[in-house]
């Protein structure tokens, strides 16, 4: 069964360092998302991506964050200068048809620990 | 916040009992979806209900939607220990393109 894969599963970084989290969405999906979850709490929307551009972003997704689809298969989230409060699980999701008709498929997440 | 909010935050029941979780939201939706998350894992889609639907079933799951009250409920019948997980509702808002809001989840513990 097709699945969304995320790497790394866990990354530890020093405050101020840049981090890139990688995702491979399901191959025929067109809509991509990043969410984060702090300590098993609520799942917070960061950004959605469609047709090679950001379609929606939250107030959390400030200038420190960026996303790109560099090669047509990977979908990356970059945090330029990490802060302690960026420590969280980051989930990538993809959808064939967007939320209007379809479900989101989530990866297993990348745990980011900022020291 | 326009997020869905689940209630209760935590629920503990015995195997075989039914579990009911509620979700409330604030603005008009296109659809509402329920997801399940095992501890430390990704979210898995359970069921989608559209704004013009009132009830939907899938196996042991029953979802209701009341758009006048802006609320939904998820009923798991004859629960099993393997149902232990967190359950989240996600709202896809009308007029908002490509953004889902998730709530804080209900943590369900089913005791064997």
PDB file of C-alpha atoms in Angstrom:
ATOM      1  CA  UNK A   1       0.000   0.000   0.000  1.00  0.00           C
ATOM      2  CA  UNK A   2       1.400   3.438  -0.898  1.00  0.00           C
ATOM      3  CA  UNK A   3       2.570   5.482   2.036  1.00  0.00           C
ATOM      4  CA  UNK A   4       4.062   8.813   2.955  1.00  0.00           C
ATOM      5  CA  UNK A   5       7.635   8.486   4.165  1.00  0.00           C
ATOM      6  CA  UNK A   6       9.507  10.970   6.301  1.00  0.00           C
ATOM      7  CA  UNK A   7      13.178  11.346   7.176  1.00  0.00           C
ATOM      8  CA  UNK A   8      14.828  11.633   9.575  1.00  0.00           C
ATOM      9  CA  UNK A   9      12.691   9.931  12.196  1.00  0.00           C
ATOM     10  CA  UNK A  10      14.502  11.862  14.902  1.00  0.00           C
ATOM     11  CA  UNK A  11      16.842  14.838  14.722  1.00  0.00           C
ATOM     12  CA  UNK A  12      18.630  16.578  17.551  1.00  0.00           C
ATOM     13  CA  UNK A  13      20.017  20.020  16.818  1.00  0.00           C
ATOM     14  CA  UNK A  14      21.456  23.013  18.581  1.00  0.00           C
ATOM     15  CA  UNK A  15      19.468  26.216  18.853  1.00  0.00           C
ATOM     16  CA  UNK A  16      20.161  28.489  15.901  1.00  0.00           C
ATOM     17  CA  UNK A  17      21.001  25.660  13.501  1.00  0.00           C
ATOM     18  CA  UNK A  18      19.182  25.016  10.250  1.00  0.00           C
ATOM     19  CA  UNK A  19      17.129  21.855   9.902  1.00  0.00           C
ATOM     20  CA  UNK A  20      15.625  20.241   6.817  1.00  0.00           C
ATOM     21  CA  UNK A  21      12.896  17.668   7.218  1.00  0.00           C
ATOM     22  CA  UNK A  22      12.143  15.523   4.214  1.00  0.00           C
ATOM     23  CA  UNK A  23       8.982  13.871   3.000  1.00  0.00           C
ATOM     24  CA  UNK A  24       8.128  11.669   0.061  1.00  0.00           C
ATOM     25  CA  UNK A  25       4.380  11.970  -0.539  1.00  0.00           C
ATOM     26  CA  UNK A  26       2.313   9.310  -2.268  1.00  0.00           C
ATOM     27  CA  UNK A  27       3.260   9.479  -5.919  1.00  0.00           C
ATOM     28  CA  UNK A  28      -0.014  10.527  -7.583  1.00  0.00           C
ATOM     29  CA  UNK A  29      -1.013  12.991  -4.877  1.00  0.00           C
ATOM     30  CA  UNK A  30      -1.203  16.687  -5.659  1.00  0.00           C
ATOM     31  CA  UNK A  31      -1.785  18.333  -2.273  1.00  0.00           C
ATOM     32  CA  UNK A  32       0.857  18.419   0.430  1.00  0.00           C
ATOM     33  CA  UNK A  33       0.854  19.548   4.025  1.00  0.00           C
ATOM     34  CA  UNK A  34       3.070  20.025   7.052  1.00  0.00           C
ATOM     35  CA  UNK A  35       1.676  19.808  10.569  1.00  0.00           C
ATOM     36  CA  UNK A  36       3.384  19.804  13.930  1.00  0.00           C
ATOM     37  CA  UNK A  37       2.477  18.331  17.269  1.00  0.00           C
ATOM     38  CA  UNK A  38       4.103  19.321  20.532  1.00  0.00           C
ATOM     39  CA  UNK A  39       4.339  16.577  23.165  1.00  0.00           C
ATOM     40  CA  UNK A  40       1.288  14.608  22.011  1.00  0.00           C
ATOM     41  CA  UNK A  41      -0.929  17.670  22.183  1.00  0.00           C
ATOM     42  CA  UNK A  42      -2.928  19.305  19.441  1.00  0.00           C
ATOM     43  CA  UNK A  43      -2.015  18.883  15.818  1.00  0.00           C
ATOM     44  CA  UNK A  44      -1.186  22.322  14.424  1.00  0.00           C
ATOM     45  CA  UNK A  45      -1.424  23.251  10.766  1.00  0.00           C
ATOM     46  CA  UNK A  46       1.724  24.832   9.348  1.00  0.00           C
ATOM     47  CA  UNK A  47       1.392  25.007   5.568  1.00  0.00           C
ATOM     48  CA  UNK A  48      -0.274  23.494   2.525  1.00  0.00           C
ATOM     49  CA  UNK A  49       1.192  23.255  -0.948  1.00  0.00           C
ATOM     50  CA  UNK A  50      -0.413  22.747  -4.318  1.00  0.00           C
ATOM     51  CA  UNK A  51       0.708  23.263  -7.893  1.00  0.00           C
ATOM     52  CA  UNK A  52       4.245  24.089  -6.787  1.00  0.00           C
ATOM     53  CA  UNK A  53       3.305  26.893  -4.485  1.00  0.00           C
ATOM     54  CA  UNK A  54       2.060  27.537  -0.980  1.00  0.00           C
ATOM     55  CA  UNK A  55      -1.736  27.617  -0.905  1.00  0.00           C
ATOM     56  CA  UNK A  56      -2.290  28.299   2.793  1.00  0.00           C
ATOM     57  CA  UNK A  57      -0.083  28.942   5.792  1.00  0.00           C
ATOM     58  CA  UNK A  58      -0.664  29.527   9.471  1.00  0.00           C
ATOM     59  CA  UNK A  59       0.654  32.246  11.728  1.00  0.00           C
ATOM     60  CA  UNK A  60       3.200  29.731  13.022  1.00  0.00           C
ATOM     61  CA  UNK A  61       4.741  29.505   9.542  1.00  0.00           C
ATOM     62  CA  UNK A  62       6.839  32.668   9.731  1.00  0.00           C
ATOM     63  CA  UNK A  63       9.965  33.683   7.835  1.00  0.00           C
ATOM     64  CA  UNK A  64      11.966  31.018   9.642  1.00  0.00           C
ATOM     65  CA  UNK A  65      10.087  28.320   7.767  1.00  0.00           C
ATOM     66  CA  UNK A  66      10.109  27.446   4.098  1.00  0.00           C
ATOM     67  CA  UNK A  67       8.903  24.566   1.961  1.00  0.00           C
ATOM     68  CA  UNK A  68       9.842  23.349  -1.450  1.00  0.00           C
ATOM     69  CA  UNK A  69       9.395  20.455  -3.815  1.00  0.00           C
ATOM     70  CA  UNK A  70      12.889  20.320  -5.285  1.00  0.00           C
ATOM     71  CA  UNK A  71      12.611  17.349  -7.603  1.00  0.00           C
ATOM     72  CA  UNK A  72       8.957  16.468  -8.123  1.00  0.00           C
ATOM     73  CA  UNK A  73       8.957  13.728  -5.520  1.00  0.00           C
ATOM     74  CA  UNK A  74      10.407  15.114  -2.285  1.00  0.00           C
ATOM     75  CA  UNK A  75       8.650  17.756  -0.223  1.00  0.00           C
ATOM     76  CA  UNK A  76      10.854  19.493   2.336  1.00  0.00           C
ATOM     77  CA  UNK A  77      10.349  21.717   5.333  1.00  0.00           C
ATOM     78  CA  UNK A  78      13.269  23.951   6.272  1.00  0.00           C
ATOM     79  CA  UNK A  79      13.638  25.744   9.572  1.00  0.00           C
ATOM     80  CA  UNK A  80      16.380  28.327   9.149  1.00  0.00           C
ATOM     81  CA  UNK A  81      17.368  29.097  12.724  1.00  0.00           C
ATOM     82  CA  UNK A  82      15.797  26.707  15.189  1.00  0.00           C
ATOM     83  CA  UNK A  83      14.452  27.811  18.550  1.00  0.00           C
ATOM     84  CA  UNK A  84      13.784  25.724  21.641  1.00  0.00           C
ATOM     85  CA  UNK A  85      10.044  26.016  21.027  1.00  0.00           C
ATOM     86  CA  UNK A  86      10.424  24.373  17.616  1.00  0.00           C
ATOM     87  CA  UNK A  87      10.905  21.044  19.396  1.00  0.00           C
ATOM     88  CA  UNK A  88       7.970  18.928  18.225  1.00  0.00           C
ATOM     89  CA  UNK A  89       6.864  16.103  15.988  1.00  0.00           C
ATOM     90  CA  UNK A  90       6.540  17.295  12.417  1.00  0.00           C
ATOM     91  CA  UNK A  91       4.114  15.417  10.209  1.00  0.00           C
ATOM     92  CA  UNK A  92       3.933  15.513   6.460  1.00  0.00           C
ATOM     93  CA  UNK A  93       0.664  14.601   4.754  1.00  0.00           C
ATOM     94  CA  UNK A  94      -0.533  14.302   1.195  1.00  0.00           C
ATOM     95  CA  UNK A  95      -3.892  14.054  -0.503  1.00  0.00           C
ATOM     96  CA  UNK A  96      -5.024  13.104  -3.990  1.00  0.00           C
ATOM     97  CA  UNK A  97      -7.875  15.546  -4.191  1.00  0.00           C
ATOM     98  CA  UNK A  98      -7.478  17.969  -1.320  1.00  0.00           C
ATOM     99  CA  UNK A  99      -9.781  18.284   1.621  1.00  0.00           C
ATOM    100  CA  UNK A 100     -12.869  18.858  -0.442  1.00  0.00           C
ATOM    101  CA  UNK A 101     -13.376  15.187  -1.174  1.00  0.00           C
ATOM    102  CA  UNK A 102     -10.513  13.222   0.206  1.00  0.00           C
ATOM    103  CA  UNK A 103      -8.553  12.173   3.189  1.00  0.00           C
ATOM    104  CA  UNK A 104      -5.068  13.107   4.235  1.00  0.00           C
ATOM    105  CA  UNK A 105      -2.407  10.427   4.369  1.00  0.00           C
ATOM    106  CA  UNK A 106       0.160  11.086   7.072  1.00  0.00           C
ATOM    107  CA  UNK A 107       3.740   9.989   7.452  1.00  0.00           C
ATOM    108  CA  UNK A 108       5.070   8.657  10.734  1.00  0.00           C
ATOM    109  CA  UNK A 109       6.614  11.983  11.609  1.00  0.00           C
ATOM    110  CA  UNK A 110      10.024  13.483  12.295  1.00  0.00           C
ATOM    111  CA  UNK A 111      10.785  14.236  15.915  1.00  0.00           C
ATOM    112  CA  UNK A 112      12.828  17.428  16.238  1.00  0.00           C
ATOM    113  CA  UNK A 113      14.632  18.148  19.484  1.00  0.00           C
ATOM    114  CA  UNK A 114      16.261  21.570  19.807  1.00  0.00           C
ATOM    115  CA  UNK A 115      18.826  21.923  22.590  1.00  0.00           C
TER     116      UNK A 115
ATOM    117  CA  UNK B   1      -9.400  29.659  17.090  1.00  0.00           C
ATOM    118  CA  UNK B   2     -11.339  27.932  14.304  1.00  0.00           C
ATOM    119  CA  UNK B   3     -10.110  24.510  15.286  1.00  0.00           C
ATOM    120  CA  UNK B   4     -12.322  21.633  16.175  1.00  0.00           C
ATOM    121  CA  UNK B   5     -12.241  20.833  19.853  1.00  0.00           C
ATOM    122  CA  UNK B   6     -12.790  17.309  21.119  1.00  0.00           C
ATOM    123  CA  UNK B   7     -14.507  16.390  24.315  1.00  0.00           C
ATOM    124  CA  UNK B   8     -13.713  14.690  26.631  1.00  0.00           C
ATOM    125  CA  UNK B   9      -9.938  15.137  26.676  1.00  0.00           C
ATOM    126  CA  UNK B  10      -9.552  11.626  28.068  1.00  0.00           C
ATOM    127  CA  UNK B  11     -11.840   8.624  28.296  1.00  0.00           C
ATOM    128  CA  UNK B  12     -11.234   5.309  30.015  1.00  0.00           C
ATOM    129  CA  UNK B  13     -13.596   2.366  29.469  1.00  0.00           C
ATOM    130  CA  UNK B  14     -13.696  -1.406  29.703  1.00  0.00           C
ATOM    131  CA  UNK B  15     -13.392  -3.629  26.666  1.00  0.00           C
ATOM    132  CA  UNK B  16     -16.786  -4.263  25.161  1.00  0.00           C
ATOM    133  CA  UNK B  17     -18.231  -0.896  26.169  1.00  0.00           C
ATOM    134  CA  UNK B  18     -19.076   1.861  23.712  1.00  0.00           C
ATOM    135  CA  UNK B  19     -16.947   4.998  23.488  1.00  0.00           C
ATOM    136  CA  UNK B  20     -18.375   8.352  22.443  1.00  0.00           C
ATOM    137  CA  UNK B  21     -16.254  11.351  21.578  1.00  0.00           C
ATOM    138  CA  UNK B  22     -17.525  14.773  20.606  1.00  0.00           C
ATOM    139  CA  UNK B  23     -16.158  17.509  18.426  1.00  0.00           C
ATOM    140  CA  UNK B  24     -17.277  21.122  18.270  1.00  0.00           C
ATOM    141  CA  UNK B  25     -16.210  23.709  15.723  1.00  0.00           C
ATOM    142  CA  UNK B  26     -16.842  27.371  15.100  1.00  0.00           C
ATOM    143  CA  UNK B  27     -17.331  28.155  11.417  1.00  0.00           C
ATOM    144  CA  UNK B  28     -19.108  26.613   8.431  1.00  0.00           C
ATOM    145  CA  UNK B  29     -17.473  23.501   7.102  1.00  0.00           C
ATOM    146  CA  UNK B  30     -17.288  21.609   3.858  1.00  0.00           C
ATOM    147  CA  UNK B  31     -16.653  18.327   5.616  1.00  0.00           C
ATOM    148  CA  UNK B  32     -15.445  16.901   8.896  1.00  0.00           C
ATOM    149  CA  UNK B  33     -13.094  13.966   9.247  1.00  0.00           C
ATOM    150  CA  UNK B  34     -12.024  11.779  12.147  1.00  0.00           C
ATOM    151  CA  UNK B  35      -8.483  10.506  12.543  1.00  0.00           C
ATOM    152  CA  UNK B  36      -6.817   8.125  14.930  1.00  0.00           C
ATOM    153  CA  UNK B  37      -3.280   8.357  16.304  1.00  0.00           C
ATOM    154  CA  UNK B  38      -1.499   5.596  18.127  1.00  0.00           C
ATOM    155  CA  UNK B  39       1.062   6.871  20.574  1.00  0.00           C
ATOM    156  CA  UNK B  40       3.991   8.481  18.781  1.00  0.00           C
ATOM    157  CA  UNK B  41       2.728   7.506  15.330  1.00  0.00           C
ATOM    158  CA  UNK B  42       1.172   9.288  12.374  1.00  0.00           C
ATOM    159  CA  UNK B  43      -2.522  10.008  12.039  1.00  0.00           C
ATOM    160  CA  UNK B  44      -4.746   7.556  10.212  1.00  0.00           C
ATOM    161  CA  UNK B  45      -7.975   8.561   8.526  1.00  0.00           C
ATOM    162  CA  UNK B  46     -11.114   6.872   9.865  1.00  0.00           C
ATOM    163  CA  UNK B  47     -14.151   8.468   8.281  1.00  0.00           C
ATOM    164  CA  UNK B  48     -15.336  11.580   6.416  1.00  0.00           C
ATOM    165  CA  UNK B  49     -18.766  13.140   6.733  1.00  0.00           C
ATOM    166  CA  UNK B  50     -19.917  15.935   4.449  1.00  0.00           C
ATOM    167  CA  UNK B  51     -21.827  18.990   5.611  1.00  0.00           C
ATOM    168  CA  UNK B  52     -25.033  17.745   3.952  1.00  0.00           C
ATOM    169  CA  UNK B  53     -24.847  14.361   5.696  1.00  0.00           C
ATOM    170  CA  UNK B  54     -26.168  13.661   9.173  1.00  0.00           C
ATOM    171  CA  UNK B  55     -24.856  10.205   9.932  1.00  0.00           C
ATOM    172  CA  UNK B  56     -22.320   7.775   8.569  1.00  0.00           C
ATOM    173  CA  UNK B  57     -21.222   4.275   9.497  1.00  0.00           C
ATOM    174  CA  UNK B  58     -18.032   2.337   8.933  1.00  0.00           C
ATOM    175  CA  UNK B  59     -17.689  -1.010  10.680  1.00  0.00           C
ATOM    176  CA  UNK B  60     -17.874  -0.333  14.424  1.00  0.00           C
ATOM    177  CA  UNK B  61     -17.694   3.429  13.865  1.00  0.00           C
ATOM    178  CA  UNK B  62     -20.684   5.721  13.733  1.00  0.00           C
ATOM    179  CA  UNK B  63     -20.294   9.428  13.083  1.00  0.00           C
ATOM    180  CA  UNK B  64     -23.000  12.055  13.378  1.00  0.00           C
ATOM    181  CA  UNK B  65     -22.923  15.659  12.293  1.00  0.00           C
ATOM    182  CA  UNK B  66     -25.186  18.470  13.458  1.00  0.00           C
ATOM    183  CA  UNK B  67     -24.329  21.581  11.476  1.00  0.00           C
ATOM    184  CA  UNK B  68     -26.871  23.687  13.374  1.00  0.00           C
ATOM    185  CA  UNK B  69     -24.975  22.993  16.594  1.00  0.00           C
ATOM    186  CA  UNK B  70     -21.604  22.862  14.838  1.00  0.00           C
ATOM    187  CA  UNK B  71     -20.826  19.534  16.429  1.00  0.00           C
ATOM    188  CA  UNK B  72     -20.000  15.965  15.549  1.00  0.00           C
ATOM    189  CA  UNK B  73     -19.720  12.763  17.515  1.00  0.00           C
ATOM    190  CA  UNK B  74     -17.754   9.584  16.971  1.00  0.00           C
ATOM    191  CA  UNK B  75     -19.123   6.395  18.500  1.00  0.00           C
ATOM    192  CA  UNK B  76     -16.991   3.270  18.684  1.00  0.00           C
ATOM    193  CA  UNK B  77     -19.133   0.274  19.548  1.00  0.00           C
ATOM    194  CA  UNK B  78     -17.946  -2.873  21.339  1.00  0.00           C
ATOM    195  CA  UNK B  79     -14.528  -1.358  22.007  1.00  0.00           C
ATOM    196  CA  UNK B  80     -11.358  -3.424  22.048  1.00  0.00           C
ATOM    197  CA  UNK B  81      -8.023  -2.877  23.767  1.00  0.00           C
ATOM    198  CA  UNK B  82      -6.577  -2.224  20.292  1.00  0.00           C
ATOM    199  CA  UNK B  83      -8.824   0.856  20.009  1.00  0.00           C
ATOM    200  CA  UNK B  84      -6.639   2.568  22.619  1.00  0.00           C
ATOM    201  CA  UNK B  85      -5.384   5.693  20.853  1.00  0.00           C
ATOM    202  CA  UNK B  86      -6.018   9.416  20.491  1.00  0.00           C
ATOM    203  CA  UNK B  87      -8.873  10.466  18.234  1.00  0.00           C
ATOM    204  CA  UNK B  88      -8.951  13.784  16.418  1.00  0.00           C
ATOM    205  CA  UNK B  89     -11.577  15.556  14.405  1.00  0.00           C
ATOM    206  CA  UNK B  90     -10.454  17.653  11.466  1.00  0.00           C
ATOM    207  CA  UNK B  91     -12.545  20.330   9.853  1.00  0.00           C
ATOM    208  CA  UNK B  92     -12.217  21.439   6.271  1.00  0.00           C
ATOM    209  CA  UNK B  93     -13.638  24.912   6.209  1.00  0.00           C
ATOM    210  CA  UNK B  94     -15.903  26.376   3.615  1.00  0.00           C
ATOM    211  CA  UNK B  95     -14.125  29.164   1.695  1.00  0.00           C
ATOM    212  CA  UNK B  96     -10.735  28.114   2.997  1.00  0.00           C
ATOM    213  CA  UNK B  97      -8.691  26.449   0.340  1.00  0.00           C
ATOM    214  CA  UNK B  98      -6.547  23.521   1.288  1.00  0.00           C
ATOM    215  CA  UNK B  99      -6.389  23.825   5.056  1.00  0.00           C
ATOM    216  CA  UNK B 100      -7.534  21.352   7.685  1.00  0.00           C
ATOM    217  CA  UNK B 101      -7.877  22.243  11.326  1.00  0.00           C
ATOM    218  CA  UNK B 102      -7.325  19.555  13.932  1.00  0.00           C
ATOM    219  CA  UNK B 103      -8.412  19.684  17.537  1.00  0.00           C
ATOM    220  CA  UNK B 104      -6.561  18.606  20.654  1.00  0.00           C
ATOM    221  CA  UNK B 105      -7.902  15.065  20.529  1.00  0.00           C
ATOM    222  CA  UNK B 106      -9.570  12.636  22.883  1.00  0.00           C
ATOM    223  CA  UNK B 107      -7.248  10.110  24.472  1.00  0.00           C
ATOM    224  CA  UNK B 108      -9.128   6.823  24.670  1.00  0.00           C
ATOM    225  CA  UNK B 109      -7.942   4.028  26.949  1.00  0.00           C
ATOM    226  CA  UNK B 110      -9.723   0.694  26.595  1.00  0.00           C
ATOM    227  CA  UNK B 111      -8.931  -1.629  29.482  1.00  0.00           C
ATOM    228  CA  UNK B 112      -8.862  -5.350  28.758  1.00  0.00           C
TER     229      UNK B 112
END
